[in-house]
Short mmCIF file of C-alpha atoms in Angstrom, two decimals:
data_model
loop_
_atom_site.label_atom_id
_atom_site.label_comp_id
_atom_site.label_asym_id
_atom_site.label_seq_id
_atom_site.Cartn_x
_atom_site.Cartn_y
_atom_site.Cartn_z
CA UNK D 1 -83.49 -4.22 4.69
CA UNK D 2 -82.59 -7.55 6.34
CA UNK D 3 -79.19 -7.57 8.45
CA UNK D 4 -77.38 -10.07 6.89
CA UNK D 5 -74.25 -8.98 8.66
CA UNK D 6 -75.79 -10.67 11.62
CA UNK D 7 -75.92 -14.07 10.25
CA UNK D 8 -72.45 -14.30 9.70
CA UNK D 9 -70.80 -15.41 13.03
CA UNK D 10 -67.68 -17.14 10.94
CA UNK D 11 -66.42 -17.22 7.39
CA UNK D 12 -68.32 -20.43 6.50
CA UNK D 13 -71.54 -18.51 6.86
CA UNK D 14 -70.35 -15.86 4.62
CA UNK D 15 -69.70 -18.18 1.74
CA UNK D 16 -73.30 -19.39 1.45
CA UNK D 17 -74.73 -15.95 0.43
CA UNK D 18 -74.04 -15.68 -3.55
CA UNK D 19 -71.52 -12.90 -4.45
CA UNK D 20 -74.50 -9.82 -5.29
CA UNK D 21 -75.15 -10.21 -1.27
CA UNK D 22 -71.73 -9.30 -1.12
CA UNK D 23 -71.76 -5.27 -1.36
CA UNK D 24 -74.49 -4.68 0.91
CA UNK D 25 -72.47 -7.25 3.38
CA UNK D 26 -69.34 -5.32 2.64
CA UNK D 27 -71.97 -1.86 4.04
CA UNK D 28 -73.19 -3.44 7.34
CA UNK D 29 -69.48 -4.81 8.20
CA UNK D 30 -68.86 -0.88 8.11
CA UNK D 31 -71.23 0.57 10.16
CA UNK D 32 -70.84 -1.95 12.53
CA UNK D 33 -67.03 -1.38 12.94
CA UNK D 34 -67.77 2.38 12.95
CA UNK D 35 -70.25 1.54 15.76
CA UNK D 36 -67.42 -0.62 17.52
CA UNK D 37 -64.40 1.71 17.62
CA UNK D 38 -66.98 4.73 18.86
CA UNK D 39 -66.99 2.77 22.06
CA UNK D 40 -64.08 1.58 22.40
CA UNK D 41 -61.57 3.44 20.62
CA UNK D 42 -58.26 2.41 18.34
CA UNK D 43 -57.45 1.60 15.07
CA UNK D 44 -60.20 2.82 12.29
CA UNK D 45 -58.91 4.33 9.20
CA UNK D 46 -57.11 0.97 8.46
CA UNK D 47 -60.02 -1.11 8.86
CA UNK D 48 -62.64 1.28 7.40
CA UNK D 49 -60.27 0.39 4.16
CA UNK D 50 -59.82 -3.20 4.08
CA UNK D 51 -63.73 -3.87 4.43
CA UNK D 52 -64.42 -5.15 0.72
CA UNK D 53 -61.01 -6.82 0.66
CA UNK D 54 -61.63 -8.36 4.18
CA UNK D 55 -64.77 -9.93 2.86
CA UNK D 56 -63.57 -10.91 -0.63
CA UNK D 57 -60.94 -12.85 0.67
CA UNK D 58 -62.47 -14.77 3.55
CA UNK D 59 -64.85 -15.37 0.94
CA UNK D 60 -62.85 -17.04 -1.72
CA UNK D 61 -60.33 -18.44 0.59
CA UNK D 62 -61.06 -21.48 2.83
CA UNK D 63 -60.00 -20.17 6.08
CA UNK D 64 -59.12 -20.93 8.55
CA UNK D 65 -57.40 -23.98 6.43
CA UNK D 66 -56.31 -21.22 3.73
CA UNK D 67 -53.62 -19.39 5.91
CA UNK D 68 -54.53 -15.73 6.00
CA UNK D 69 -52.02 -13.21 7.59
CA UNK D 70 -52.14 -9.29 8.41
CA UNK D 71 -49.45 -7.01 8.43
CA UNK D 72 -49.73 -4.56 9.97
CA UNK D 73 -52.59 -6.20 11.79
CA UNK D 74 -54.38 -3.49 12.97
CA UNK D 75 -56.39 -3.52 10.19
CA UNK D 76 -57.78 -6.68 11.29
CA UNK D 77 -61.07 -5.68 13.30
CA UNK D 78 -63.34 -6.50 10.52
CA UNK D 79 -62.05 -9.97 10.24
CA UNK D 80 -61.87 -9.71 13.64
CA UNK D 81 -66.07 -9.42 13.22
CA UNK D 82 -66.58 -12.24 11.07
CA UNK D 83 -64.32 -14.94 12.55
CA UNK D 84 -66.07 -15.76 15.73
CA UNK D 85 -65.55 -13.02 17.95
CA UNK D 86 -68.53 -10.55 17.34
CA UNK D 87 -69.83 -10.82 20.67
CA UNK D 88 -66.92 -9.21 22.12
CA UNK D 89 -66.02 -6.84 20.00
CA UNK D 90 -66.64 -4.21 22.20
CA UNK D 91 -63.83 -5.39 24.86
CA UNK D 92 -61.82 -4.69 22.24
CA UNK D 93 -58.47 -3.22 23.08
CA UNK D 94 -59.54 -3.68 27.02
CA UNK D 95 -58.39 -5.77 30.19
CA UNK D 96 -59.03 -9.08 29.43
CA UNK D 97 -60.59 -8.43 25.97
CA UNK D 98 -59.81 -8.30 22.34
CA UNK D 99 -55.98 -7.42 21.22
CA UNK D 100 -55.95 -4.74 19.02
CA UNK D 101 -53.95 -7.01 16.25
CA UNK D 102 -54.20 -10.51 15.41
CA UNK D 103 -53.15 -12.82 18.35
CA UNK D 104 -52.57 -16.83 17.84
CA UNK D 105 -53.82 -17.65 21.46
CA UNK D 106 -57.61 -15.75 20.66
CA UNK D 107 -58.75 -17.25 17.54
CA UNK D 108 -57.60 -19.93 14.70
CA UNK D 109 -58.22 -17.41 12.42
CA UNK D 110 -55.30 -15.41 13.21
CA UNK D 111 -52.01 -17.67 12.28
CA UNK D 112 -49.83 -15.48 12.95
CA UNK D 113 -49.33 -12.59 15.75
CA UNK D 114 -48.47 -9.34 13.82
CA UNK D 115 -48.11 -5.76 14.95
CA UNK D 116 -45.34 -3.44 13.67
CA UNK D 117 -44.56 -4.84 11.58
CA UNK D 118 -43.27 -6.27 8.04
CA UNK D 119 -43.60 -9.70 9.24
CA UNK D 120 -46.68 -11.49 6.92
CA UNK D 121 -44.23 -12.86 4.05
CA UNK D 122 -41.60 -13.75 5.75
CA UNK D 123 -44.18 -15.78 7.72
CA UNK D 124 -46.50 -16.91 5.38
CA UNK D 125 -43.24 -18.38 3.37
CA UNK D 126 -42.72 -20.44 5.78
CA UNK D 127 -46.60 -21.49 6.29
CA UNK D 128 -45.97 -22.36 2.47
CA UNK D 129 -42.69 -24.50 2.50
CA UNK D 130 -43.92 -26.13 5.77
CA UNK D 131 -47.68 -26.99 3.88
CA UNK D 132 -45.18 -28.59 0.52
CA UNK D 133 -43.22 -30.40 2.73
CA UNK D 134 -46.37 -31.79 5.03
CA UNK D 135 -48.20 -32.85 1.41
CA UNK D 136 -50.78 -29.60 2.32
CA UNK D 137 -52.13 -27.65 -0.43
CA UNK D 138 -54.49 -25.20 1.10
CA UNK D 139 -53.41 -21.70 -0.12
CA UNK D 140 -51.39 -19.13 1.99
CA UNK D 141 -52.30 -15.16 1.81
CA UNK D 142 -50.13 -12.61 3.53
CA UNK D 143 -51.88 -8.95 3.63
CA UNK D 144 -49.54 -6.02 3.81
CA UNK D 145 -49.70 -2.46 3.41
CA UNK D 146 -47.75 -0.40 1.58
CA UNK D 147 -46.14 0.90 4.97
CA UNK D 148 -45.29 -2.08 6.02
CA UNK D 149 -43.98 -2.60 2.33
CA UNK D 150 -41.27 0.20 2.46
CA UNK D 151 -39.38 -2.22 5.63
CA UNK D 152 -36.50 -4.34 3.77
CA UNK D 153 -37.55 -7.25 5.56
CA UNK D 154 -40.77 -7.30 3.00
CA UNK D 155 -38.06 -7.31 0.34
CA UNK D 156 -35.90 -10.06 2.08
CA UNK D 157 -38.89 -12.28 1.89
CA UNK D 158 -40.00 -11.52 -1.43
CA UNK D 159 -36.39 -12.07 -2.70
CA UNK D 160 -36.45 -15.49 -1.13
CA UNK D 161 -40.35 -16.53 -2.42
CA UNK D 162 -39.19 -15.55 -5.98
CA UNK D 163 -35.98 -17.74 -5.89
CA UNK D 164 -38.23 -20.78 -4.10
CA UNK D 165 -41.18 -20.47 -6.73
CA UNK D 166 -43.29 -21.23 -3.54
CA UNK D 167 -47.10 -20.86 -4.05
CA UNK D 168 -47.56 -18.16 -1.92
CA UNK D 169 -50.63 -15.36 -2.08
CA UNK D 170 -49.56 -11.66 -1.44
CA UNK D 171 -52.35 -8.94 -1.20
CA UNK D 172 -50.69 -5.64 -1.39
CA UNK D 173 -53.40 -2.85 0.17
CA UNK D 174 -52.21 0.71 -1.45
CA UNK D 175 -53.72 3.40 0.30
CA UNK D 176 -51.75 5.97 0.25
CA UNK D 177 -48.55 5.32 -1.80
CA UNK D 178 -48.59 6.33 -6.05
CA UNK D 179 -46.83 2.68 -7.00
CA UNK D 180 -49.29 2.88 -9.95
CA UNK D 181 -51.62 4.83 -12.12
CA UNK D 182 -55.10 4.93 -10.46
CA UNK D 183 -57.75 2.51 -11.47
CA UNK D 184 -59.23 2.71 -13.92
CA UNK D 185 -62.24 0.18 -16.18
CA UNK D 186 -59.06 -0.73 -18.18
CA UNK D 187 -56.64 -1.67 -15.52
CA UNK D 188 -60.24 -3.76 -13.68
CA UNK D 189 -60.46 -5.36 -17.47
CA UNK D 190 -56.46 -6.24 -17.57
CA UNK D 191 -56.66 -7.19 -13.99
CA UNK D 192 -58.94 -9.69 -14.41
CA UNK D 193 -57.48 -10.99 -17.77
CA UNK D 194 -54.15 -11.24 -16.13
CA UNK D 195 -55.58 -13.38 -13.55
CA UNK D 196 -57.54 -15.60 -15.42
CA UNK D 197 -56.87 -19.03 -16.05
CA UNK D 198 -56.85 -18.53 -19.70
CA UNK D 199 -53.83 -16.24 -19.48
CA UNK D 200 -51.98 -17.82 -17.70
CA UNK D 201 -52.56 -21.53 -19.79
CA UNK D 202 -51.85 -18.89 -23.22
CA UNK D 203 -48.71 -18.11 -21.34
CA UNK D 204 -47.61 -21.26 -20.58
CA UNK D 205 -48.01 -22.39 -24.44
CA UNK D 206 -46.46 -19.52 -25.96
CA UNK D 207 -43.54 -20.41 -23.66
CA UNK D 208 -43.61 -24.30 -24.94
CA UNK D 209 -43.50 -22.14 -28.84
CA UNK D 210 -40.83 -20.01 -28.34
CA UNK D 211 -38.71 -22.84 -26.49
CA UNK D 212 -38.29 -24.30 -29.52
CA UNK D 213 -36.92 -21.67 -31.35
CA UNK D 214 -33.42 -20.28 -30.76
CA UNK D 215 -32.54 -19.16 -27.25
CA UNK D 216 -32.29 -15.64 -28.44
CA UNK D 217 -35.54 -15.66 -29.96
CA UNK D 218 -36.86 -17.16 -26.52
CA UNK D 219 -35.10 -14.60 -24.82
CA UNK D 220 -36.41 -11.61 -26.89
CA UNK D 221 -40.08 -13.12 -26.61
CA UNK D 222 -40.14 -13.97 -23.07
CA UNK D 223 -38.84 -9.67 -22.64
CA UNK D 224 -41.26 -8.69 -24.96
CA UNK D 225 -44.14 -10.05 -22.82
CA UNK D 226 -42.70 -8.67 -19.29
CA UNK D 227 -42.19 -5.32 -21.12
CA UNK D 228 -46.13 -5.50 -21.91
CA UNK D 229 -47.66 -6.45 -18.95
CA UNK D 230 -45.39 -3.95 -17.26
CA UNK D 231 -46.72 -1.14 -19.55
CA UNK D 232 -50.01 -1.60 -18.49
CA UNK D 233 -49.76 -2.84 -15.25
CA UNK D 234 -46.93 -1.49 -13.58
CA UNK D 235 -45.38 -4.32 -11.96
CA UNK D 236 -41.63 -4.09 -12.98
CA UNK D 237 -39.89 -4.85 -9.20
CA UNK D 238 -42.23 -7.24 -8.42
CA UNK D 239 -41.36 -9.09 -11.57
CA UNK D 240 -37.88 -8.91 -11.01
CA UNK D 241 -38.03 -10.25 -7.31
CA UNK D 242 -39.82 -13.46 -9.05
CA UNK D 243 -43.93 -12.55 -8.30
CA UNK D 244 -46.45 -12.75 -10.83
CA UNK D 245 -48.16 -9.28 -10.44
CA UNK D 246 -51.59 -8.84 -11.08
CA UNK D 247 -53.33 -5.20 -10.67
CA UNK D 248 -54.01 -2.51 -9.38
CA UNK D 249 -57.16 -3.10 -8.52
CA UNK D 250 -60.24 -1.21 -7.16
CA UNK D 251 -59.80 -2.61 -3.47
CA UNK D 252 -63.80 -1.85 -3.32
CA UNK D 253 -65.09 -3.22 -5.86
CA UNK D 254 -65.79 -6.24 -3.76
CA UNK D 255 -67.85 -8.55 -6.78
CA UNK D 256 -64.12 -7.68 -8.48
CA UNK D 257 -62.04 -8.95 -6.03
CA UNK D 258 -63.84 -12.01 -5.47
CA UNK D 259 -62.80 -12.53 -9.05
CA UNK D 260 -59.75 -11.87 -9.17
CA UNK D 261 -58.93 -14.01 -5.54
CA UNK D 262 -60.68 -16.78 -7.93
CA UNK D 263 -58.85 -16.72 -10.89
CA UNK D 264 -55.44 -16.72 -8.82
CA UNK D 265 -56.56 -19.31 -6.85
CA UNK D 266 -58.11 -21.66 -9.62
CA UNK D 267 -55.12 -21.11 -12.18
CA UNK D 268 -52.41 -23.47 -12.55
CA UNK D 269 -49.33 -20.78 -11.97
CA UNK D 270 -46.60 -22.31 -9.92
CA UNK D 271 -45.29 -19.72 -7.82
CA UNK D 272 -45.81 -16.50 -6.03
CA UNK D 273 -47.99 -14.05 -6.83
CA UNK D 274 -48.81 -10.33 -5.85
CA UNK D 275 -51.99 -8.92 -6.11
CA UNK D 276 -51.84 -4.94 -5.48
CA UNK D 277 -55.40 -3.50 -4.28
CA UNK D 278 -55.87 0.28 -4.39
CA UNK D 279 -57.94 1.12 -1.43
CA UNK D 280 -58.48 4.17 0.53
CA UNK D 281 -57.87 4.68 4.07
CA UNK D 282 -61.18 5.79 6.49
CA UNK D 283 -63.64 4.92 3.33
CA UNK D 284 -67.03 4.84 3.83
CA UNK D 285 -67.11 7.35 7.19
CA UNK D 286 -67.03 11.30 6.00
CA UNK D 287 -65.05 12.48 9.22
CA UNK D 288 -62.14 10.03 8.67
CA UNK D 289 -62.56 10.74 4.52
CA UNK D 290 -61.67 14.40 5.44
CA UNK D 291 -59.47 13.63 8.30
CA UNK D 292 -55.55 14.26 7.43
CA UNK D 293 -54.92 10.95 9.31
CA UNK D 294 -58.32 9.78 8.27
CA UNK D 295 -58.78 8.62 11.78
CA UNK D 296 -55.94 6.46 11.94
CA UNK D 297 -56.03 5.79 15.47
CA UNK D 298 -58.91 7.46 17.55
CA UNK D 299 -59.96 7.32 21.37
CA UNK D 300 -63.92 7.00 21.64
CA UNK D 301 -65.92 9.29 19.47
CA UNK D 302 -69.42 10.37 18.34
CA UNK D 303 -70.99 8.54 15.12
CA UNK D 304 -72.80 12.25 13.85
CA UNK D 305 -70.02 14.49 14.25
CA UNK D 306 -67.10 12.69 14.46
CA UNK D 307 -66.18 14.47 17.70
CA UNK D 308 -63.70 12.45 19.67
CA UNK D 309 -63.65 12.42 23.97
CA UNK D 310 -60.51 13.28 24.81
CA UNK D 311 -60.47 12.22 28.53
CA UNK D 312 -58.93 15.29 30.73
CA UNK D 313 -56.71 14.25 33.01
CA UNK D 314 -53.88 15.98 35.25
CA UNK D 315 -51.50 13.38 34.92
CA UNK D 316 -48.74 13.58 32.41
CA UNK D 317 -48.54 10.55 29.47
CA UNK D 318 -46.02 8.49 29.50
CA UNK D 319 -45.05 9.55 26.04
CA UNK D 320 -44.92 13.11 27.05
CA UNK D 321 -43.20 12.30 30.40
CA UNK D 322 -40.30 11.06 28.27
CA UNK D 323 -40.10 12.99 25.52
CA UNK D 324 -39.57 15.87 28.03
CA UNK D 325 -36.88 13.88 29.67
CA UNK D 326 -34.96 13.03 26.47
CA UNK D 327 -35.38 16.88 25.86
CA UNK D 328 -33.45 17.78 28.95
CA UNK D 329 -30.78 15.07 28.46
CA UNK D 330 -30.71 16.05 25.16
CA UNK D 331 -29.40 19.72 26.12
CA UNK D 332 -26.35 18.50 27.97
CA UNK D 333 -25.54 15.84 26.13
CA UNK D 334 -25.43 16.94 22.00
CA UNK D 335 -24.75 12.91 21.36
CA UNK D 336 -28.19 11.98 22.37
CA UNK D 337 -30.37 11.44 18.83
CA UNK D 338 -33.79 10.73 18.36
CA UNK D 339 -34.42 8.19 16.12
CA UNK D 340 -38.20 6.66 15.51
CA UNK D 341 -39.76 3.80 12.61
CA UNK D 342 -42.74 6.03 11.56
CA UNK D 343 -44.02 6.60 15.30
CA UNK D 344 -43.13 9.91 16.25
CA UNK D 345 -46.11 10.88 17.82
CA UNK D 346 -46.73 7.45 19.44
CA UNK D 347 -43.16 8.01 21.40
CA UNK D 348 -42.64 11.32 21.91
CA UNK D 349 -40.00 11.53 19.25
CA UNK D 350 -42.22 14.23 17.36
CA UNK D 351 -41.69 16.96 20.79
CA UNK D 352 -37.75 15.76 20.43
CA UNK D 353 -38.06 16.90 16.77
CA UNK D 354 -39.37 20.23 17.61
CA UNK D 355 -36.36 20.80 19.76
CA UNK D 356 -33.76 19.05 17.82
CA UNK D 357 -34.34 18.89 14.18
CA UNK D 358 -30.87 18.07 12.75
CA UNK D 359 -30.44 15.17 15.48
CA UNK D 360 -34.14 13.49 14.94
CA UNK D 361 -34.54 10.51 12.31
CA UNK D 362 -37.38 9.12 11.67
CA UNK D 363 -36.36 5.89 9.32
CA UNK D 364 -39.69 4.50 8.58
CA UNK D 365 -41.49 1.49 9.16
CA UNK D 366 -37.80 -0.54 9.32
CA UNK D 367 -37.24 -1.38 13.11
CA UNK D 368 -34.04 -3.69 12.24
CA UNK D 369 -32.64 -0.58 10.23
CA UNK D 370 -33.43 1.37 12.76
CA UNK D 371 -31.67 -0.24 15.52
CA UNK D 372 -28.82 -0.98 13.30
CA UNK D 373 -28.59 2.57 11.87
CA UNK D 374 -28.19 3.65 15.67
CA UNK D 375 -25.62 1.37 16.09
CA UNK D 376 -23.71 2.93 13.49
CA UNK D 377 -24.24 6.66 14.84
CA UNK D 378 -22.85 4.76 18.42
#
């Protein structure tokens, strides 16, 4: 078959292949990143998930004039891929190379520079105010996953969007949380009815019927309709914060998503809206599949087996260097705590825990509440 992966240095060559090109695109984008990250190491569980979605939206979206932001941006090496910076790929994550996330100074692409985390609606809210003040109406997409989701800072944001009815694009990538039933070929059909222009135009005229009734009948109407797109789609707190939810959708079915990205994008709802993709986390590569991490972050590995090269080395990690420390504080001091946002491993907090149960905490992705929360304990 004809690589058409390698005729797409930058988004604008994507969108002149017609959408049944799309799939076996959405394929070659995921060998090559499997072929990437076996020589160089990282972050490949995230991105082995966000493949379809990656393409769908660069796809449907005008970028980089559409805004599009990642949180938590390591699952950015397939956009990475297609915006520009294939040919060095592979210094990804070394001297003088790639970034591992997105990074303003490398690419136009990446708006915004996002690691850990929680940062892409706060962000993109702002891209969106500053584009209604400046007369702009190119759309604005923030990506987060549902890690990054459980931070209060997401909420902040979303409570904020909601009260500002700002036109603002969230794509919510489920991997691993149960926020709703699975997918299924009637959530796809109510997805895309949901989304479509239609609905939203029959929504806006049963609104101009019932405002002419009494304001109890108005009120009872406009509940009755919440309470039936919430039976069947789930979407109850993102309602209340002032989104228009849509989903959840098969975050692979990339013909779908392209869709759905349309319909959003071509209706005429004022206002944000949150689309929640189901997607699964190492897709597409066996090893991660099976993996309990599914290969969340790896150091170089072999394609066949899956076989990672651990490089031996006599020289304590850092990590381990101060988790061994904080141990032996730890046992003359019984005011020392441990206290980690969903990194234990990554700092050395998870040796701590083995030691110190009762005085580890590991608070999630929610670095303010974190540092906050030890502030209290102080």
């Amino acid at each position: 078959m004809t690589r058409l992966i390698k005729q797409i240095n930058f988004p604008s060559d994507l969108r002149k292949f017609k959408k049944e090109s799309l799939k076996q695109i959405s394929d070659e984008l995921r060998e090559e990143l499997i072929d990437v990250v076996s020589e160089t190491g990282g972050h490949l569980g995230a991105g082995l998930g966000v493949v379809e979605l990656t393409v769908a939206l660069h796809y449907v979206f005008n970028t980089p004039k559409d805004k599009l932001v990642w949180d938590v941006s390591h699952q950015c090496y397939p956009h990475k891929i297609i915006t520009g910076r294939r040919d060095r790929i592979k210094t990804l994550r070394k001297g003088g190379g790639l970034s591992g996330f997105t990074k303003r100074s490398e690419s136009e692409y990446d708006p915004f520079g996002a690691a850990h985390s929680s940062t892409s609606i706060s962000s993109t809210l702002g891209m969106s105010v500053a584009k209604k003040l400046s007369n702009n109406n190119n759309n604005v997409v923030a990506v987060i996953g549902d890690g990054a989701m459980s931070a209060g800072m997401a909420y902040e944001a979303m409570n904020n969007a909601g009260a500002l009815k700002s036109n603002l694009i969230v794509v919510l990538n489920d991997n691993d949380m149960s926020i709703a039933r699975p997918v299924g070929a009637m959530s796809k059909y109510l997805a895309n009815l949901l989304s479509g222009k239609l609905y939203f135009s029959f929504r806006e005229t049963i609104k101009m019927i019932i405002s002419s009734f009494s304001k109890r009948f108005s009120h009872k109407a406009g509940k009755a309709e919440d309470l039936l797109r919430n039976i069947v789609t789930g979407g109850t707190l993102f309602n209340e914060l002032g989104f228009y939810y849509v989903g959840p959708i098969d975050g692979h079915d990339v013909e779908n998503l392209v869709q759905i990205f349309e319909n959003v994008k071509n209706s005429n709802h004022k206002g944000p809206v949150l689309i929640h993709v189901r997607t699964q986390k190492g897709k597409g590569y066996k090893p991660a599949e099976e993996s309990g991490d599914k290969y969340h972050g790896v150091s170089k590995f072999n394609i066949s087996t899956g076989e990672q090269s651990k490089t031996k080395s006599n020289t304590p990690s850092y990590t381990k260097v101060f988790a061994e420390t904080l141990i032996k504080h730890a046992e003359q001091d019984t005011k020392i705590i441990g206290i980690t946002g969903a990194m234990p491993s990554g700092t050395g907090i998870n040796l701590f825990e083995k030691r110190f149960p009762d005085r580890t905490f590991d608070v999630g992705i929610a670095e303010q509440h974190a540092v906050t929360f030890a502030a209290g304990l102080a």
